[in-house]
Coordinates of N, CA and C in Angstrom, one line a residue:
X28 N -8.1 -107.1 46.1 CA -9.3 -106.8 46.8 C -10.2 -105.9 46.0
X29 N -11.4 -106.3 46.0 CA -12.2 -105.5 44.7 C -12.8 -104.6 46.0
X30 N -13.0 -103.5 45.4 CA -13.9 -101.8 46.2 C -15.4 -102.1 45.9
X31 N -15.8 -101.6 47.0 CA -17.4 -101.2 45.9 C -17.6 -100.2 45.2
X32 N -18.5 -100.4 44.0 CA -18.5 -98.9 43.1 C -19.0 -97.8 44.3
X33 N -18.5 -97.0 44.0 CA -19.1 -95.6 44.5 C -20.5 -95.0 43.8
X34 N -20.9 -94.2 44.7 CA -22.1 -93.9 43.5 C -21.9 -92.4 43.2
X35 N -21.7 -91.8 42.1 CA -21.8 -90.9 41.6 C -22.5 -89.9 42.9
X36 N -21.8 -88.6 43.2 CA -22.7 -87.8 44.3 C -23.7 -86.8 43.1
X37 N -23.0 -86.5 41.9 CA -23.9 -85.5 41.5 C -24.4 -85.9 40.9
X38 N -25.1 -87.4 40.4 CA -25.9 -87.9 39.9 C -26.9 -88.2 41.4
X39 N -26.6 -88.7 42.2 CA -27.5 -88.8 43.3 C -28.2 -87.4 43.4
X40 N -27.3 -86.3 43.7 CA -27.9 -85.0 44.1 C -28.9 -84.9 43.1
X41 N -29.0 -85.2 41.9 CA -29.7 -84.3 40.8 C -30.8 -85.3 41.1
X42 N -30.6 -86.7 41.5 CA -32.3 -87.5 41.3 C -32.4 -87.3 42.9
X43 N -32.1 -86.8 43.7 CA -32.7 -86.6 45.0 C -33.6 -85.4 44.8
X44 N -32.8 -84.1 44.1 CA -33.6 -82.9 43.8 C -34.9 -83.1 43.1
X45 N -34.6 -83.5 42.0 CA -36.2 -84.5 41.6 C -37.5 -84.7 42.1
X46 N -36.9 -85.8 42.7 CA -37.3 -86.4 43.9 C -38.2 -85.7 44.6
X47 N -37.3 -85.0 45.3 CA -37.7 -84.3 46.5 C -38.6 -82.6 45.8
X48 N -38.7 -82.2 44.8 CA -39.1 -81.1 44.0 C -40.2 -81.8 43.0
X49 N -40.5 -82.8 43.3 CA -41.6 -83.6 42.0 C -41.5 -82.8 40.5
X50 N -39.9 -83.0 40.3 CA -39.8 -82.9 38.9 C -39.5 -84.0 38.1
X51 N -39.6 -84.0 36.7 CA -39.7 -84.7 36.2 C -38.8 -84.7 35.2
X52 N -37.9 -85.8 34.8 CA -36.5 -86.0 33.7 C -37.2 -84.8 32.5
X53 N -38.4 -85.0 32.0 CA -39.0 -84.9 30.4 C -39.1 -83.2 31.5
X54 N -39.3 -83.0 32.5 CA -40.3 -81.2 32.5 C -38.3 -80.8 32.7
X55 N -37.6 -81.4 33.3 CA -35.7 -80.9 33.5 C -35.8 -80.6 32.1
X56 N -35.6 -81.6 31.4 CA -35.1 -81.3 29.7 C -35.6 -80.4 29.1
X57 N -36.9 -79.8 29.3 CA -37.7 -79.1 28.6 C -36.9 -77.4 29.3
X58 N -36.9 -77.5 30.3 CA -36.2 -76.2 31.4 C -34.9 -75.8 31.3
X59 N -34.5 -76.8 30.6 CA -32.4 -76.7 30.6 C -32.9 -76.8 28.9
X60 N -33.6 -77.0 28.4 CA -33.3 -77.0 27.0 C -32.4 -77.9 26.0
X61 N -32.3 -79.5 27.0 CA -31.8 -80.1 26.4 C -32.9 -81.3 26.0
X62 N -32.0 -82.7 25.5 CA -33.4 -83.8 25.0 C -33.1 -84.3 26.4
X63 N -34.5 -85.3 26.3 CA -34.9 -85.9 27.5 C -33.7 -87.2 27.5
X64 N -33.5 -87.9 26.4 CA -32.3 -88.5 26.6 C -31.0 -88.0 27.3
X65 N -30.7 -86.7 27.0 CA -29.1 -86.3 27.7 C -29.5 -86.6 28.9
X66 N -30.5 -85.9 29.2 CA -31.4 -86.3 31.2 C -31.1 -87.6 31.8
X67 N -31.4 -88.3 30.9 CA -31.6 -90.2 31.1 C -30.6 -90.2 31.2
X68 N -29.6 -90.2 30.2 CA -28.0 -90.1 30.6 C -27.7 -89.8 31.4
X69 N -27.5 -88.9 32.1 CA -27.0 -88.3 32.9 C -27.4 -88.8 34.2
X70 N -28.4 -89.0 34.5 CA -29.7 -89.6 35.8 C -29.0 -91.2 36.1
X71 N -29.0 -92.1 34.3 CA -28.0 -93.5 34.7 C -27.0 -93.4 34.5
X72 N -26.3 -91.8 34.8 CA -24.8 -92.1 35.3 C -23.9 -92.6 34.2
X73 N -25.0 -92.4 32.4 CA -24.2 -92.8 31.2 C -23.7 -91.4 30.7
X74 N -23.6 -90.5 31.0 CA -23.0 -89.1 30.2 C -23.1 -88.4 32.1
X75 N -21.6 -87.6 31.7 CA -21.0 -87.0 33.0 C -21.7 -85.1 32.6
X76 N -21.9 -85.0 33.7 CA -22.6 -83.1 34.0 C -21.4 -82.4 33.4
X77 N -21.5 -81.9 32.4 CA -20.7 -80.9 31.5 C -20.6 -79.5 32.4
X78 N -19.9 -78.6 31.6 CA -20.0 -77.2 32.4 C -21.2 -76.4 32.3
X79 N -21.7 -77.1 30.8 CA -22.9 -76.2 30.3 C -24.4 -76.9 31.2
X80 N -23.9 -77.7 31.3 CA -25.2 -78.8 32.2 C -25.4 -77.8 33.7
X81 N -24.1 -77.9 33.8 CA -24.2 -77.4 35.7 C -24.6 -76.1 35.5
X82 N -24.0 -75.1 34.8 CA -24.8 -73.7 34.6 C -26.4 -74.2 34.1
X83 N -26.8 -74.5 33.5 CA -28.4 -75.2 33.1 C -29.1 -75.6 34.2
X84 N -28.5 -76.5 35.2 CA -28.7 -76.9 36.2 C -29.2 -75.9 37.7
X85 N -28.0 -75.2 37.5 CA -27.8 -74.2 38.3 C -28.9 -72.8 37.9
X86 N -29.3 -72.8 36.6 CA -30.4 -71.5 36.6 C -31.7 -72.0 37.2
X87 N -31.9 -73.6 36.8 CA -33.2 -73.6 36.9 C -33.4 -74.7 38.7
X88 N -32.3 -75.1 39.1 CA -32.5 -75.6 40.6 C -32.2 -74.9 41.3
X89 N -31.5 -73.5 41.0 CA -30.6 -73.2 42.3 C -29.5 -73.4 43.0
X90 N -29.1 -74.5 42.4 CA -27.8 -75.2 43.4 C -26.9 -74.9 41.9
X91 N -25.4 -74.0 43.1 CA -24.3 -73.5 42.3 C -23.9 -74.4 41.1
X92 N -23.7 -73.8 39.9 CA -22.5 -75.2 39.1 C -21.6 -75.6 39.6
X93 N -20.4 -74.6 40.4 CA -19.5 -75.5 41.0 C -20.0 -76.3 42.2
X94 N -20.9 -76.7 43.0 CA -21.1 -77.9 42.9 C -21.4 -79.0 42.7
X95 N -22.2 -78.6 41.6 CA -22.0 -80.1 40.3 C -21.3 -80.3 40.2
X96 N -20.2 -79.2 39.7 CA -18.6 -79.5 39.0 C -18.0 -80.7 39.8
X97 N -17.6 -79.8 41.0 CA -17.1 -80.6 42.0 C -17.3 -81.7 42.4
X98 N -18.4 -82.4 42.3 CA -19.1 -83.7 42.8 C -18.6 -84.4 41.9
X99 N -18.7 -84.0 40.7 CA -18.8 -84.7 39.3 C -17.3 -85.0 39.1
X100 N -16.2 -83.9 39.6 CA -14.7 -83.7 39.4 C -14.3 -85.3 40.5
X101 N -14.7 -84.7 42.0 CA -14.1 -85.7 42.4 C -14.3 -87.0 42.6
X102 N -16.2 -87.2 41.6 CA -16.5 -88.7 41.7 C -15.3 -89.5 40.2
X103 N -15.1 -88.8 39.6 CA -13.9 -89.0 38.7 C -12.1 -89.4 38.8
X104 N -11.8 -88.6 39.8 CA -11.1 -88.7 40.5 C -10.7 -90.1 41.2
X105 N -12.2 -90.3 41.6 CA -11.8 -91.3 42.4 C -11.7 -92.5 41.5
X106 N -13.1 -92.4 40.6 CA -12.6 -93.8 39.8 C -11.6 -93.9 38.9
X107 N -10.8 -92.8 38.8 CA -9.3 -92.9 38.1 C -8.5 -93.4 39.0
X108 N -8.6 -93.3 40.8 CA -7.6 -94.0 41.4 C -8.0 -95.5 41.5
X109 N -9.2 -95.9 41.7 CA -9.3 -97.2 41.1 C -8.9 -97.8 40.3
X110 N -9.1 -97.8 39.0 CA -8.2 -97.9 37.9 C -7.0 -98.0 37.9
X111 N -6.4 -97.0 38.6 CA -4.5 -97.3 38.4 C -4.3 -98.6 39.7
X112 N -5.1 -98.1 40.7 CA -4.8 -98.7 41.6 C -5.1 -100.9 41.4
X113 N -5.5 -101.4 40.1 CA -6.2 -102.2 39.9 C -5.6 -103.0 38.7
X114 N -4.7 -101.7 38.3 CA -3.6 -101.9 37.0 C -2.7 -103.0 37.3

């Protein structure tokens, strides 16, 4: 029986904050001091929120790093039990 993918929560959180804050991937990167690509990355859920991301995150949105962490920990989590579970 195939699952449906889950979606990433701390990638949702971060393009809902966005979103809902009319920021923009290019003005994030420029504020966290990283390239606009790691952003892109991260936004399509191709590169996972590091520790240094979520502190970056966390100076300039507000919202704790360990809740990045944790979103990010357990959306991992889970797609490791998929995986075994699929083995």
């Amino acid at each position: 029986m195939k699952t449906i993918p889950r979606i990433n929560p701390a990638v949702q959180l971060l393009k809902d904050e966005l979103k809902h804050r009319i920021i923009s991937q290019t003005k994030l990167a420029a504020e966290c001091s990283v390239s606009k690509g790691m952003i892109s990355d991260i936004v399509h859920d191709r590169k996972r929120i590091s520790v240094e991301m979520a502190l970056k995150l966390e100076a300039f949105l507000g919202i704790r790093a360990n809740i990045w962490l944790e979103a990010q920990l357990n959306y991992e989590i889970h797609q490791a039990r998929q995986c075994l579970k699929s083995a």
